[in-house]
CSV table of C-alpha atoms in Angstrom, one decimal:
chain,number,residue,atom,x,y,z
A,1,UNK,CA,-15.0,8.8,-9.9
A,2,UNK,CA,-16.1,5.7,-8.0
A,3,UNK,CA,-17.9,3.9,-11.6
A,4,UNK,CA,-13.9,4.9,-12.9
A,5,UNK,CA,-12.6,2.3,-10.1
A,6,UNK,CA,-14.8,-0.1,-10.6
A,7,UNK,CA,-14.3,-0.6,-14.1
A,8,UNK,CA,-10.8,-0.8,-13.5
A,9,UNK,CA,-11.4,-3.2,-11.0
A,10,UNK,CA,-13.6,-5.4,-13.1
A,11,UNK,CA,-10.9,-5.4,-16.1
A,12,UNK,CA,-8.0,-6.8,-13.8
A,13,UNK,CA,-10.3,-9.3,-12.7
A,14,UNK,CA,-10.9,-10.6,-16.3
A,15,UNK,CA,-8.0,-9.8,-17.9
A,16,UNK,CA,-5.3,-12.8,-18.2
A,17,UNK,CA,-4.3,-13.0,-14.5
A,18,UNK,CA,-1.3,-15.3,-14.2
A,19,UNK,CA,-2.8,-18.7,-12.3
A,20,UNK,CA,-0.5,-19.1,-9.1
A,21,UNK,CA,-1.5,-23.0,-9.6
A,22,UNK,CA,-0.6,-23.2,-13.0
A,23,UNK,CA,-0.2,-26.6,-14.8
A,24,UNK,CA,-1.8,-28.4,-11.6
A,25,UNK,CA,-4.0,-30.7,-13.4
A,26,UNK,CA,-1.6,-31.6,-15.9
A,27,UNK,CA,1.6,-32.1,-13.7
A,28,UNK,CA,3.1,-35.6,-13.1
A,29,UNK,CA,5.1,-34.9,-10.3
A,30,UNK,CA,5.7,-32.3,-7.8
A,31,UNK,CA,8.4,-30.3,-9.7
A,32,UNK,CA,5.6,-29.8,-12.6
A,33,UNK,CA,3.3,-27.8,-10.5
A,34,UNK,CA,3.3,-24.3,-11.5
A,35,UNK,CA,5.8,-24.5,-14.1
A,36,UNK,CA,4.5,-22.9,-17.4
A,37,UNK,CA,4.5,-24.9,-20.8
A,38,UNK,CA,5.8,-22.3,-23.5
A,39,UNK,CA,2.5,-21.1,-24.9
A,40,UNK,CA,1.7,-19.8,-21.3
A,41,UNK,CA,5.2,-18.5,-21.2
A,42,UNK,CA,4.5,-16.6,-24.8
A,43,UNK,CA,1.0,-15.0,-23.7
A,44,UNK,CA,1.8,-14.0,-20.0
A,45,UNK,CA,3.7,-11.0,-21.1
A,46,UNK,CA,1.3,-8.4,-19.0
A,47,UNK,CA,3.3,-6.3,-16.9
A,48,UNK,CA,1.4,-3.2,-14.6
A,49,UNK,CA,-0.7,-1.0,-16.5
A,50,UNK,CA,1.5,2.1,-17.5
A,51,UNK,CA,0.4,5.3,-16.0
A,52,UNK,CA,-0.3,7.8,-19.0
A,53,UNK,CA,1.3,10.9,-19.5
A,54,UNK,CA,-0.3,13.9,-17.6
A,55,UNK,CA,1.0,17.4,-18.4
A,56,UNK,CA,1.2,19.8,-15.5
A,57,UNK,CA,-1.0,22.2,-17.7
A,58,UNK,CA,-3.6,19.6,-17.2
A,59,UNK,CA,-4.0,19.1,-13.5
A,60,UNK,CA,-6.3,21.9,-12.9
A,61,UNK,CA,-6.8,21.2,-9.4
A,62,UNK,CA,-5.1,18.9,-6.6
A,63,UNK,CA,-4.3,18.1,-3.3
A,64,UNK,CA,-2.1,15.5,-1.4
A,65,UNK,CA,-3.2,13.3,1.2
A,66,UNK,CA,-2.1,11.0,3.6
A,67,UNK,CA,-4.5,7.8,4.8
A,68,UNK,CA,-3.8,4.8,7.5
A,69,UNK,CA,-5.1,1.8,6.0
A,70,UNK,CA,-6.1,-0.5,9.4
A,71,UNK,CA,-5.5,-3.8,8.6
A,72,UNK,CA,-7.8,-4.7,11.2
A,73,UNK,CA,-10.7,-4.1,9.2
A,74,UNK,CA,-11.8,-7.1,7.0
A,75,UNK,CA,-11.5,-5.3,3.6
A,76,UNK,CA,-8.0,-4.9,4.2
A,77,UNK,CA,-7.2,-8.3,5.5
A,78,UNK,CA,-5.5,-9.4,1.9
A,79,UNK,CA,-2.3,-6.9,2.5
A,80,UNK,CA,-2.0,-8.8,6.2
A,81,UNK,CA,-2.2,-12.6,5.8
A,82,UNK,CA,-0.6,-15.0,5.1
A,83,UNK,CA,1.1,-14.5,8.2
A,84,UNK,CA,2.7,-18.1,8.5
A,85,UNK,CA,4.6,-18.7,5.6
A,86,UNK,CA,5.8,-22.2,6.7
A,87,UNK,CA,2.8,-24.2,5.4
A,88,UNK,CA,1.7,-22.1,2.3
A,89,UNK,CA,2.8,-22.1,-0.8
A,90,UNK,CA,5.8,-19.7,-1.6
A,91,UNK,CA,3.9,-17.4,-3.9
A,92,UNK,CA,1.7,-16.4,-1.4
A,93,UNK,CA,3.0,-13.7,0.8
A,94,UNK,CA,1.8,-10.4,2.8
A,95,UNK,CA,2.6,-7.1,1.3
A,96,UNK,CA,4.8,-6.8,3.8
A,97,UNK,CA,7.1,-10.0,3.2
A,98,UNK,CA,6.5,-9.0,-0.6
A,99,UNK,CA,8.2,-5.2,0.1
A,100,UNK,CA,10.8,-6.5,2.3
A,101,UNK,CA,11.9,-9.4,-0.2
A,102,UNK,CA,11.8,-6.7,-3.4
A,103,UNK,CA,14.1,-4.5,-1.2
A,104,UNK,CA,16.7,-6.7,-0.4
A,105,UNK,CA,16.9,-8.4,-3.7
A,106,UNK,CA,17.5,-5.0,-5.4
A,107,UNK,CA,14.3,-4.7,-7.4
A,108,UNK,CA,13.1,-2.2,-5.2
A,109,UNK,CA,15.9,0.9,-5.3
A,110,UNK,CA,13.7,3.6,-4.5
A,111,UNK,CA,13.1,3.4,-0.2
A,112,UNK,CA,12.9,6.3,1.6
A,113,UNK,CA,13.4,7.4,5.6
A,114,UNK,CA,9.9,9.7,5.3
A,115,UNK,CA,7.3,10.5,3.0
A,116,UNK,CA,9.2,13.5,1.4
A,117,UNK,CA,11.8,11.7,-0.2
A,118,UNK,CA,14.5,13.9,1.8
A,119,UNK,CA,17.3,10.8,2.6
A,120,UNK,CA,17.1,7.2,1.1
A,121,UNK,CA,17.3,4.5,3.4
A,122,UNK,CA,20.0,1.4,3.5
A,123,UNK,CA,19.5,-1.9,4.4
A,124,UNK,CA,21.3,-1.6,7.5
A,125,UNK,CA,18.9,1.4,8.2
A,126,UNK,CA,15.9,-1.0,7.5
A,127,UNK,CA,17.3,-4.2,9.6
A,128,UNK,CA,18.2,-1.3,13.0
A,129,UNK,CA,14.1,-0.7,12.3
A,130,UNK,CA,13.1,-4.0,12.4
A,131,UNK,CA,15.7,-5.7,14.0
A,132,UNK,CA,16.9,-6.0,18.2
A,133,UNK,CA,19.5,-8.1,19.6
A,134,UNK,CA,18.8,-7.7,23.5
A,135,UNK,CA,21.6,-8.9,25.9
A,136,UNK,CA,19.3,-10.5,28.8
A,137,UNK,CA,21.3,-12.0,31.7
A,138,UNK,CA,23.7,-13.5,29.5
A,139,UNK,CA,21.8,-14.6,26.7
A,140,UNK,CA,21.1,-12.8,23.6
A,141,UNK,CA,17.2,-12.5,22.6
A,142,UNK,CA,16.3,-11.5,19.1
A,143,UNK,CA,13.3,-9.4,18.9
A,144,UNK,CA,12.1,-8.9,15.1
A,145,UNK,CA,9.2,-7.5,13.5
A,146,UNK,CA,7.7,-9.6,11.2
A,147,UNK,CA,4.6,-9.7,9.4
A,148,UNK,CA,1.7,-10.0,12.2
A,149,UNK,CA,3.7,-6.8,14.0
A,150,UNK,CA,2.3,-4.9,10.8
A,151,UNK,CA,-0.9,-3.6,11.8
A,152,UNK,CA,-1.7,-0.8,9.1
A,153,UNK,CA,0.3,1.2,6.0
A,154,UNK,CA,0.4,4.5,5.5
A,155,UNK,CA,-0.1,6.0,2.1
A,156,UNK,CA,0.6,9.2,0.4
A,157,UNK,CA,-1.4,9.7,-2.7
A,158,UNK,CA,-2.6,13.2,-5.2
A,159,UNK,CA,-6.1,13.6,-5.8
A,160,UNK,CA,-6.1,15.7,-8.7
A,161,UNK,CA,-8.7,16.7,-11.7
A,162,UNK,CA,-7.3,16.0,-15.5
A,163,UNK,CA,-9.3,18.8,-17.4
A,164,UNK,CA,-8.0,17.0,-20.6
A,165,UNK,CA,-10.2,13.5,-19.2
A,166,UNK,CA,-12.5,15.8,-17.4
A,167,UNK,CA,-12.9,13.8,-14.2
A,168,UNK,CA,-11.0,13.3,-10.7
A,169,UNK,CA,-8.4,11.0,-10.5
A,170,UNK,CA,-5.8,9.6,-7.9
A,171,UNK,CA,-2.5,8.7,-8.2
A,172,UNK,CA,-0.1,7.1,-5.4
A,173,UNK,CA,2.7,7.8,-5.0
A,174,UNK,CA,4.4,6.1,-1.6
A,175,UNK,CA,3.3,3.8,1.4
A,176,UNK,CA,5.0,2.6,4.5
A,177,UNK,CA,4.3,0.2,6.9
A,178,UNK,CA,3.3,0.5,10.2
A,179,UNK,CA,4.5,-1.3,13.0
A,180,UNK,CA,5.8,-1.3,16.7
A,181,UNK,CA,9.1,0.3,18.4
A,182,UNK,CA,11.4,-2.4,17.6
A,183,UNK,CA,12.9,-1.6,20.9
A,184,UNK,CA,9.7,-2.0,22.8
A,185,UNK,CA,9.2,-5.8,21.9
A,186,UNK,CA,8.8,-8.0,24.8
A,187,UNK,CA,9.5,-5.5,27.3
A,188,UNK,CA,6.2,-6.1,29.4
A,189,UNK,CA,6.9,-2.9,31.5
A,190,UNK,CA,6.5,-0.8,28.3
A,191,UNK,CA,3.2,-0.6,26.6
A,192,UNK,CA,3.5,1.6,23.7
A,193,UNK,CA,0.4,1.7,21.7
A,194,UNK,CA,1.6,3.8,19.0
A,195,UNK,CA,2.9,2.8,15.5
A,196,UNK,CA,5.9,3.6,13.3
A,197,UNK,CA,6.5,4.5,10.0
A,198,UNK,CA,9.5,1.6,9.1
A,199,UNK,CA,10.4,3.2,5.9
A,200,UNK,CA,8.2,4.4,2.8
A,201,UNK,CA,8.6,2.9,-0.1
A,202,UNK,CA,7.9,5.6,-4.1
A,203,UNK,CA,5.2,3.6,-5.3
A,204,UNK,CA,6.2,3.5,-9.0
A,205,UNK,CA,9.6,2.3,-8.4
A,206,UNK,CA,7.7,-1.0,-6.4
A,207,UNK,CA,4.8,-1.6,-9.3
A,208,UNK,CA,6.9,-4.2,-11.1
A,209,UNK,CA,7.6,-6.4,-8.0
A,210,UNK,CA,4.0,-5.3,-6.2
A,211,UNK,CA,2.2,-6.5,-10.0
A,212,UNK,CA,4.6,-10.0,-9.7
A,213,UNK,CA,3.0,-10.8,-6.4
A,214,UNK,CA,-0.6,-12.1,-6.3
A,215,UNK,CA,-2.9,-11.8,-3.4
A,216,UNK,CA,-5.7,-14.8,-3.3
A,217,UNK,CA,-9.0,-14.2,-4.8
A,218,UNK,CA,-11.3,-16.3,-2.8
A,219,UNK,CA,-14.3,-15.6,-4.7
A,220,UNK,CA,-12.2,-17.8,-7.4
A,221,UNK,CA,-8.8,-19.3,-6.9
A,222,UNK,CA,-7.7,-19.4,-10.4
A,223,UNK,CA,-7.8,-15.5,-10.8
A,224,UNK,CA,-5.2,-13.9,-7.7
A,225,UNK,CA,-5.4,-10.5,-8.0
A,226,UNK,CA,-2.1,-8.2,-7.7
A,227,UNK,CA,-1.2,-6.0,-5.2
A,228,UNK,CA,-0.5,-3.0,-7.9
A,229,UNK,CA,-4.0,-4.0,-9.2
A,230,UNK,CA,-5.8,-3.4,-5.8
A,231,UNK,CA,-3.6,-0.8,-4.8
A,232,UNK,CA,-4.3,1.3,-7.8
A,233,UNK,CA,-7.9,0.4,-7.8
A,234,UNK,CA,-8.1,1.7,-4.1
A,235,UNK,CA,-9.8,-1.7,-2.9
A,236,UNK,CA,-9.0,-0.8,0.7
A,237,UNK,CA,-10.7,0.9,3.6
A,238,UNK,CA,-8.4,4.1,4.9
A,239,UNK,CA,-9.2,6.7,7.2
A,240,UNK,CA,-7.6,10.0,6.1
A,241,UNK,CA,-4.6,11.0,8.8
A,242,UNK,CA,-3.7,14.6,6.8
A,243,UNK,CA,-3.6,16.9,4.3
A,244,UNK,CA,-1.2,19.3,2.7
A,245,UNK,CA,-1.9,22.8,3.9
A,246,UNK,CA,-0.7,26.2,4.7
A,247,UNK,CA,0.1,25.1,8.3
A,248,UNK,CA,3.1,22.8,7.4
A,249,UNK,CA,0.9,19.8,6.5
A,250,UNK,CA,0.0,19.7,10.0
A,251,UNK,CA,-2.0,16.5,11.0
A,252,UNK,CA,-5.9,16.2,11.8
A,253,UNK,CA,-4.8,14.9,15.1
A,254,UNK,CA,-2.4,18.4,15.8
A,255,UNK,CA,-5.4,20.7,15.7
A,256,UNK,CA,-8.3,17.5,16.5
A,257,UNK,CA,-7.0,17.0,19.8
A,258,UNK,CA,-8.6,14.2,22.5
A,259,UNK,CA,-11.2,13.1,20.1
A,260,UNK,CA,-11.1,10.2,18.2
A,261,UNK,CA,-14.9,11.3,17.0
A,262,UNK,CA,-14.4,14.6,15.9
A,263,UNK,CA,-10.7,13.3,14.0
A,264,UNK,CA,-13.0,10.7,11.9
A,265,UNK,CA,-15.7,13.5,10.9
A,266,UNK,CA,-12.6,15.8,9.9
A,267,UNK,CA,-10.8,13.4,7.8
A,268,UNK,CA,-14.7,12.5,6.4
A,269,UNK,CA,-15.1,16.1,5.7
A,270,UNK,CA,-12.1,16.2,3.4
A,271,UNK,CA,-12.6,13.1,2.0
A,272,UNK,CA,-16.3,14.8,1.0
A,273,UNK,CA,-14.7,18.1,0.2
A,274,UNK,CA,-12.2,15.9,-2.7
A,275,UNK,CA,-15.7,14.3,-3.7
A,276,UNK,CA,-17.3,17.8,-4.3
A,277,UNK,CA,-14.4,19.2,-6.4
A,278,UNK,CA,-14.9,17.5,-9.3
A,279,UNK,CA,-18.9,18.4,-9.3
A,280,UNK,CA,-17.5,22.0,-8.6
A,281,UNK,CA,-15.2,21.9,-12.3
A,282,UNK,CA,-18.3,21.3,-13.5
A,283,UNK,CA,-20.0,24.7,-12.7
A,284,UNK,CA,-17.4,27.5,-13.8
């Protein structure tokens, strides 16, 4: 399973990643820089790497999942910065500023109020979630979530075995940032520690936009790596928050109560019990 990733891994790397400084040593002026000449134009026709068809009848075993990807932890730091967009080049964005942008341009139709795809949300929906207009003595403060009020994503992915490939696979399907009450910002008499889920996006709907945006390499700046590529290659550190199960999909935390300890050795025991499935195929 893990050997699957990296390969994966290793052939986004070398494949023909579009350079996010292309025509830099040949440009003349400023407007040249990272305009491509029409033989670059020809050969980038790459798009995301098409999911292949997996009949039901296949999928001998699987099991849904929910994980919190901290973007506090250095692996993870790629889907957090930039955070200042003023002095950076405008191809470099977070994951955040990239979902955001995809949503109100249109390219991404398929935003969601919860991770069960029961109500679509609008706009307007999205801007009363990240958006407060405080009236202050007068004056009217504008409190807005941006990109460094983003401290983690939640995902929603299938681990599932393919007895056609005979291995375990993983598939997501949706992730939502997580950020503050909107309501809560710059209130100093409110601390409120917790974080929200500000709207989930279905992962296959946001792969053209999330394979468009690059995220810097900096083990070698002329190769940025997509967000769909790291996404699907799982190149992030997550700590699993749930399951599916009989109780209602309860969380690790509903029946892990007052234990931050105990929570991390749960969601490591399922994360172990996945791992031991697909030796377990292997035995019947």
């Amino acid at each position: 399973m893990g050997r699957n990733f990296l390969t994966l891994f290793f052939f986004l790397i070398t494949s023909g990643l579009v350079n996010a400084q292309a025509n830099l040593l040949n440009a003349k002026a400023v407007n040249q820089i990272g305009v491509e000449n029409e033989q670059q134009l020809a050969a980038d026709n790459d798009g995301p790497i098409p999911y292949g068809y997996v009949d039901d009848r296949d999928v001998m075993w699987s099991k849904v999942v929910w994980e919190f990807v901290d973007l506090n932890q250095k692996i993870n730091l790629p889907y957090y910065f930039p955070i200042d967009t003023t002095n950076i080049s405008s191809d470099r964005r977070s994951l955040f500023d990239v979902l955001l942008k995809g949503i109100k341009q249109g390219k991404i139709k398929e935003a969601y109020t919860d991770s069960f795809f029961t109500s679509k949300i609008t706009q307007d929906e999205i801007d009363t979630r990240l958006v407060n207009i405080r009236d202050e003595n007068g004056y009217k403060d504008t409190f807005r979530i941006q990109t460094q009020d983003v401290e983690g994503y939640m995902l929603k992915g299938m681990w599932y075995f393919d007895k056609r490939q005979g291995e375990m696979k993983y598939r997501l399907l949706a992730l939502a940032p997580m950020g503050k009450d909107v309501q809560t910002l710059g209130l100093e008499d409110i601390e409120d520690e917790n974080l929200y889920e500000l709207f989930w996006i279905f992962f296959p709907n946001a792969r053209e936009v999330l394979h468009d945006s690059k995220v810097f390499n900096p083990k070698n700046a002329s190769h940025p790596i997509s967000f769909d590529h790291l996404l699907n290659a799982r190149r992030f550190s997550s700590v699993i928050i749930k399951e599916e199960n009989i109780y209602g999909n309860r969380a690790i935390s509903d029946y892990v109560r007052g234990n931050s300890l105990f929570q991390l050795l749960e969601a490591n025991k399922i994360k172990e019990d996945i791992r031991n499935r697909e030796m377990d195929m292997w035995n019947y």
